[in-house]
Amino acid sequence: AQRVTQPEKLLSVFKGAPVELKCNYSYSGSPELFWYVQYSRQRLQLLLRHISRESIKGFTADLNKGETSFHLKKPFAQEEDSAMYYCVLTSGTYKYIFGTGTRLKVLA
Amino acid sequence: DTEVTQTPKHLVMGMTNKKSLKCEQHMGHRAMYWYKQKAKKPPELMFVYSYEKLSINESVPSRFSPECPNSSLLNLHLHALQPEDSALYLCASSQTAGTGVYEQYFGPGTRLTVT
């Protein structure tokens, strides 16, 4: 069965510190993985997808098929990064499976 | 226009009422989705339409009735709801899966309260 696990419900870091939001998935085929972000009072929006290998707002994520992970990283956290982050898996069949989400709080 | 719009923003309804939620996009997307999101939980997929045809129904109770009258519009008709149906209802759209996988664009949601 397809499953996405985000082990941390809440992650608090100080401004300027590195941040890593963990995501592990369970899927037997070739997954497509995304990170979506929801800032306070804003809609869900795409942060990045593994296939594009872009860096958005300083965030990067590398797909590790051996460890079935897609962790989100940023070397220096900013206060405006505080938000809810969802790791999302799809196999291309219109089913997008969300992880439980990690709330990131960046402290001043 | 790269936005998904949803109306109304808030809706309060009694258990015997009939109401509808509306979603609209003008990005030319041919896949549209309804999700339900309870507080502090991730969105849960309810329905998917592809080319105006229902592709996925995630065993949603019949008191929720989706409709896709054209490629830009998606409705969710509500009837005889229960208090536990109170949630944020999100609409999303994307290009069709086809040979690629595409990001979803989400609307701001309709906050539904069933009394």
mmCIF file of C-alpha atoms in Angstrom:
data_model
loop_
_atom_site.group_PDB
_atom_site.id
_atom_site.type_symbol
_atom_site.label_atom_id
_atom_site.label_comp_id
_atom_site.label_asym_id
_atom_site.label_seq_id
_atom_site.Cartn_x
_atom_site.Cartn_y
_atom_site.Cartn_z
ATOM 1 C CA ALA A 1 0.000 0.000 0.000
ATOM 2 C CA GLN A 2 1.115 3.528 -0.679
ATOM 3 C CA ARG A 3 1.941 5.483 2.436
ATOM 4 C CA VAL A 4 3.752 8.669 3.383
ATOM 5 C CA THR A 5 5.217 9.157 6.837
ATOM 6 C CA GLN A 6 6.271 12.452 8.352
ATOM 7 C CA PRO A 7 7.500 11.525 11.826
ATOM 8 C CA GLU A 8 7.554 15.025 13.319
ATOM 9 C CA LYS A 9 4.284 16.820 13.991
ATOM 10 C CA LEU A 10 6.136 19.933 15.130
ATOM 11 C CA LEU A 11 9.663 21.086 14.453
ATOM 12 C CA SER A 12 11.024 24.192 16.129
ATOM 13 C CA VAL A 13 14.326 25.735 15.067
ATOM 14 C CA PHE A 14 16.009 29.070 15.608
ATOM 15 C CA LYS A 15 16.381 31.564 12.811
ATOM 16 C CA GLY A 16 19.555 30.905 10.858
ATOM 17 C CA ALA A 17 19.749 27.265 11.924
ATOM 18 C CA PRO A 18 19.573 24.416 9.416
ATOM 19 C CA VAL A 19 16.261 22.648 9.060
ATOM 20 C CA GLU A 20 15.359 19.177 7.848
ATOM 21 C CA LEU A 21 11.800 17.940 7.543
ATOM 22 C CA LYS A 22 11.673 14.195 7.201
ATOM 23 C CA CYS A 23 9.537 12.254 4.764
ATOM 24 C CA ASN A 24 9.557 8.511 4.173
ATOM 25 C CA TYR A 25 7.338 6.740 1.731
ATOM 26 C CA SER A 26 6.149 3.256 0.940
ATOM 27 C CA TYR A 27 5.544 2.503 -2.712
ATOM 28 C CA SER A 28 6.581 -0.381 -4.905
ATOM 29 C CA GLY A 29 6.787 1.475 -8.223
ATOM 30 C CA SER A 30 8.425 4.711 -9.336
ATOM 31 C CA PRO A 31 6.965 7.452 -7.162
ATOM 32 C CA GLU A 32 6.428 11.074 -7.927
ATOM 33 C CA LEU A 33 7.014 13.140 -4.800
ATOM 34 C CA PHE A 34 6.167 16.699 -3.907
ATOM 35 C CA TRP A 35 6.446 19.046 -0.980
ATOM 36 C CA TYR A 36 3.470 21.327 -0.454
ATOM 37 C CA VAL A 37 3.409 24.210 2.001
ATOM 38 C CA GLN A 38 0.571 26.015 3.720
ATOM 39 C CA TYR A 39 1.409 29.382 5.247
ATOM 40 C CA SER A 40 -0.940 30.866 7.817
ATOM 41 C CA ARG A 41 -4.226 31.990 6.216
ATOM 42 C CA GLN A 42 -3.015 30.976 2.749
ATOM 43 C CA ARG A 43 -3.909 28.135 0.448
ATOM 44 C CA LEU A 44 -1.891 24.990 -0.057
ATOM 45 C CA GLN A 45 0.782 25.551 -2.653
ATOM 46 C CA LEU A 46 3.518 23.542 -4.280
ATOM 47 C CA LEU A 47 6.977 24.106 -2.833
ATOM 48 C CA LEU A 48 8.914 21.696 -4.986
ATOM 49 C CA ARG A 49 8.763 18.371 -6.790
ATOM 50 C CA HIS A 50 11.526 15.836 -6.996
ATOM 51 C CA ILE A 51 11.577 15.590 -10.767
ATOM 52 C CA SER A 52 12.477 19.250 -11.274
ATOM 53 C CA ARG A 53 15.412 19.189 -8.837
ATOM 54 C CA GLU A 54 14.950 22.910 -8.235
ATOM 55 C CA SER A 55 15.741 24.939 -5.175
ATOM 56 C CA ILE A 56 12.743 27.001 -4.124
ATOM 57 C CA LYS A 57 13.048 29.632 -1.374
ATOM 58 C CA GLY A 58 16.321 27.977 -0.457
ATOM 59 C CA PHE A 59 14.711 24.566 0.098
ATOM 60 C CA THR A 60 15.949 21.403 -1.579
ATOM 61 C CA ALA A 61 14.809 17.801 -1.437
ATOM 62 C CA ASP A 62 16.536 14.737 -2.794
ATOM 63 C CA LEU A 63 14.779 11.499 -3.554
ATOM 64 C CA ASN A 64 16.642 8.584 -1.998
ATOM 65 C CA LYS A 65 15.111 5.423 -3.420
ATOM 66 C CA GLY A 66 17.310 3.174 -1.324
ATOM 67 C CA GLU A 67 16.078 4.717 1.912
ATOM 68 C CA THR A 68 12.648 5.566 0.423
ATOM 69 C CA SER A 69 13.023 9.102 1.688
ATOM 70 C CA PHE A 70 12.417 12.594 0.369
ATOM 71 C CA HIS A 71 13.604 14.883 3.147
ATOM 72 C CA LEU A 72 13.230 18.657 2.808
ATOM 73 C CA LYS A 73 16.242 20.739 3.761
ATOM 74 C CA LYS A 74 17.236 24.355 4.102
ATOM 75 C CA PRO A 75 20.638 25.482 5.370
ATOM 76 C CA PHE A 76 19.450 28.671 7.116
ATOM 77 C CA ALA A 77 15.869 28.914 8.341
ATOM 78 C CA GLN A 78 13.989 32.203 8.114
ATOM 79 C CA GLU A 79 11.011 33.301 10.212
ATOM 80 C CA GLU A 80 8.864 33.432 7.080
ATOM 81 C CA ASP A 81 9.441 29.691 6.624
ATOM 82 C CA SER A 82 7.090 29.010 9.522
ATOM 83 C CA ALA A 83 4.245 26.982 8.024
ATOM 84 C CA MET A 84 2.725 23.535 7.674
ATOM 85 C CA TYR A 85 4.613 21.288 5.275
ATOM 86 C CA TYR A 86 3.151 18.215 3.587
ATOM 87 C CA CYS A 87 5.048 15.521 1.736
ATOM 88 C CA VAL A 88 2.872 14.140 -1.071
ATOM 89 C CA LEU A 89 3.195 10.966 -3.126
ATOM 90 C CA THR A 90 1.473 10.050 -6.346
ATOM 91 C CA SER A 91 1.821 7.276 -8.877
ATOM 92 C CA GLY A 92 0.196 9.241 -11.658
ATOM 93 C CA THR A 93 -3.316 7.890 -11.187
ATOM 94 C CA TYR A 94 -4.818 11.096 -9.790
ATOM 95 C CA LYS A 95 -4.414 9.816 -6.234
ATOM 96 C CA TYR A 96 -2.224 12.182 -4.298
ATOM 97 C CA ILE A 97 -1.365 10.749 -0.891
ATOM 98 C CA PHE A 98 -0.552 13.291 1.779
ATOM 99 C CA GLY A 99 1.683 12.725 4.752
ATOM 100 C CA THR A 100 0.385 13.837 8.141
ATOM 101 C CA GLY A 101 2.284 17.096 7.902
ATOM 102 C CA THR A 102 4.991 18.818 9.915
ATOM 103 C CA ARG A 103 4.476 22.237 11.422
ATOM 104 C CA LEU A 104 7.705 24.215 11.231
ATOM 105 C CA LYS A 105 8.195 27.041 13.698
ATOM 106 C CA VAL A 106 11.189 29.275 13.185
ATOM 107 C CA LEU A 107 11.997 31.146 16.363
ATOM 108 C CA ALA A 108 13.572 34.590 16.398
ATOM 109 C CA ASP B 1 -5.572 33.396 -14.434
ATOM 110 C CA THR B 2 -3.672 30.837 -12.338
ATOM 111 C CA GLU B 3 -6.057 30.579 -9.423
ATOM 112 C CA VAL B 4 -8.669 28.161 -8.264
ATOM 113 C CA THR B 5 -11.605 29.978 -6.717
ATOM 114 C CA GLN B 6 -14.132 28.530 -4.300
ATOM 115 C CA THR B 7 -17.455 29.870 -3.076
ATOM 116 C CA PRO B 8 -18.709 30.370 -0.494
ATOM 117 C CA LYS B 9 -15.817 30.926 1.922
ATOM 118 C CA HIS B 10 -17.942 29.896 4.879
ATOM 119 C CA LEU B 11 -21.153 27.900 5.081
ATOM 120 C CA VAL B 12 -23.307 26.993 8.033
ATOM 121 C CA MET B 13 -26.086 24.523 7.362
ATOM 122 C CA GLY B 14 -28.552 22.426 9.281
ATOM 123 C CA MET B 15 -28.744 18.673 8.929
ATOM 124 C CA THR B 16 -31.877 18.898 6.784
ATOM 125 C CA ASN B 17 -30.590 21.590 4.412
ATOM 126 C CA LYS B 18 -29.425 21.238 0.837
ATOM 127 C CA LYS B 19 -26.519 23.403 -0.222
ATOM 128 C CA SER B 20 -23.784 23.420 -2.858
ATOM 129 C CA LEU B 21 -20.114 24.297 -2.939
ATOM 130 C CA LYS B 22 -18.649 25.735 -6.103
ATOM 131 C CA CYS B 23 -15.151 25.605 -7.550
ATOM 132 C CA GLU B 24 -13.860 27.293 -10.687
ATOM 133 C CA GLN B 25 -10.579 27.385 -12.610
ATOM 134 C CA HIS B 26 -9.573 28.890 -15.936
ATOM 135 C CA MET B 27 -6.163 27.311 -16.365
ATOM 136 C CA GLY B 28 -7.363 24.768 -18.905
ATOM 137 C CA HIS B 29 -6.914 21.941 -16.430
ATOM 138 C CA ARG B 30 -8.968 18.854 -17.213
ATOM 139 C CA ALA B 31 -8.603 17.150 -13.812
ATOM 140 C CA MET B 32 -10.429 18.522 -10.790
ATOM 141 C CA TYR B 33 -10.536 17.258 -7.224
ATOM 142 C CA TRP B 34 -12.498 17.554 -3.997
ATOM 143 C CA TYR B 35 -10.721 17.067 -0.688
ATOM 144 C CA LYS B 36 -11.950 17.168 2.887
ATOM 145 C CA GLN B 37 -9.631 18.532 5.559
ATOM 146 C CA LYS B 38 -10.348 18.250 9.267
ATOM 147 C CA ALA B 39 -8.504 20.468 11.724
ATOM 148 C CA LYS B 40 -4.808 19.617 12.094
ATOM 149 C CA LYS B 41 -5.123 16.766 9.579
ATOM 150 C CA PRO B 42 -3.952 16.405 5.980
ATOM 151 C CA PRO B 43 -6.409 16.703 3.105
ATOM 152 C CA GLU B 44 -8.311 13.510 2.306
ATOM 153 C CA LEU B 45 -9.264 12.852 -1.293
ATOM 154 C CA MET B 46 -13.002 12.558 -1.942
ATOM 155 C CA PHE B 47 -13.573 12.743 -5.699
ATOM 156 C CA VAL B 48 -11.620 13.200 -8.915
ATOM 157 C CA TYR B 49 -12.989 14.281 -12.274
ATOM 158 C CA SER B 50 -11.008 13.819 -15.453
ATOM 159 C CA TYR B 51 -12.384 15.337 -18.658
ATOM 160 C CA GLU B 52 -15.654 16.024 -16.840
ATOM 161 C CA LYS B 53 -16.106 12.348 -15.972
ATOM 162 C CA LEU B 54 -15.935 10.956 -12.455
ATOM 163 C CA SER B 55 -12.692 8.989 -12.206
ATOM 164 C CA ILE B 56 -12.360 8.382 -8.499
ATOM 165 C CA ASN B 57 -14.878 8.214 -5.676
ATOM 166 C CA GLU B 58 -13.125 7.367 -2.430
ATOM 167 C CA SER B 59 -16.179 5.633 -0.959
ATOM 168 C CA VAL B 60 -17.724 8.944 -0.014
ATOM 169 C CA PRO B 61 -21.237 8.802 1.510
ATOM 170 C CA SER B 62 -24.044 9.591 -0.931
ATOM 171 C CA ARG B 63 -25.007 12.719 1.013
ATOM 172 C CA PHE B 64 -22.101 14.267 -0.929
ATOM 173 C CA SER B 65 -22.844 14.493 -4.644
ATOM 174 C CA PRO B 66 -20.229 15.888 -7.020
ATOM 175 C CA GLU B 67 -20.936 17.419 -10.397
ATOM 176 C CA CYS B 68 -18.696 18.700 -13.166
ATOM 177 C CA PRO B 69 -20.916 20.647 -15.585
ATOM 178 C CA ASN B 70 -18.013 21.801 -17.750
ATOM 179 C CA SER B 71 -14.238 21.807 -17.834
ATOM 180 C CA SER B 72 -13.955 24.914 -15.642
ATOM 181 C CA LEU B 73 -16.534 24.195 -12.971
ATOM 182 C CA LEU B 74 -16.837 21.680 -10.183
ATOM 183 C CA ASN B 75 -19.706 21.525 -7.721
ATOM 184 C CA LEU B 76 -20.263 19.559 -4.544
ATOM 185 C CA HIS B 77 -23.916 19.155 -3.609
ATOM 186 C CA LEU B 78 -24.618 18.573 0.068
ATOM 187 C CA HIS B 79 -27.741 17.049 1.552
ATOM 188 C CA ALA B 80 -28.630 15.665 4.969
ATOM 189 C CA LEU B 81 -25.142 16.146 6.337
ATOM 190 C CA GLN B 82 -24.019 15.165 9.809
ATOM 191 C CA PRO B 83 -22.138 17.334 12.317
ATOM 192 C CA GLU B 84 -19.019 15.215 11.741
ATOM 193 C CA ASP B 85 -19.003 16.447 8.132
ATOM 194 C CA SER B 86 -17.952 19.862 9.396
ATOM 195 C CA ALA B 87 -14.546 20.532 7.827
ATOM 196 C CA LEU B 88 -12.650 22.596 5.295
ATOM 197 C CA TYR B 89 -13.511 21.457 1.769
ATOM 198 C CA LEU B 90 -10.753 22.018 -0.723
ATOM 199 C CA CYS B 91 -10.948 22.018 -4.477
ATOM 200 C CA ALA B 92 -7.900 21.464 -6.639
ATOM 201 C CA SER B 93 -7.109 21.183 -10.322
ATOM 202 C CA SER B 94 -4.258 19.843 -12.406
ATOM 203 C CA GLN B 95 -3.382 18.903 -15.923
ATOM 204 C CA THR B 96 -4.432 15.356 -16.652
ATOM 205 C CA ALA B 97 -2.050 12.587 -15.702
ATOM 206 C CA GLY B 98 -1.536 11.272 -19.215
ATOM 207 C CA THR B 99 2.131 10.596 -19.652
ATOM 208 C CA GLY B 100 3.209 12.991 -16.922
ATOM 209 C CA VAL B 101 2.454 13.843 -13.353
ATOM 210 C CA TYR B 102 1.467 17.378 -12.628
ATOM 211 C CA GLU B 103 1.200 19.575 -9.597
ATOM 212 C CA GLN B 104 -2.163 20.369 -8.124
ATOM 213 C CA TYR B 105 -3.398 23.923 -7.694
ATOM 214 C CA PHE B 106 -5.573 24.378 -4.631
ATOM 215 C CA GLY B 107 -8.389 26.736 -3.874
ATOM 216 C CA PRO B 108 -8.671 28.516 -0.509
ATOM 217 C CA GLY B 109 -11.397 26.165 0.660
ATOM 218 C CA THR B 110 -14.926 26.422 1.994
ATOM 219 C CA ARG B 111 -15.258 26.188 5.772
ATOM 220 C CA LEU B 112 -18.399 24.115 6.374
ATOM 221 C CA THR B 113 -20.174 23.883 9.709
ATOM 222 C CA VAL B 114 -23.092 21.486 10.095
ATOM 223 C CA THR B 115 -25.380 22.262 13.028
#
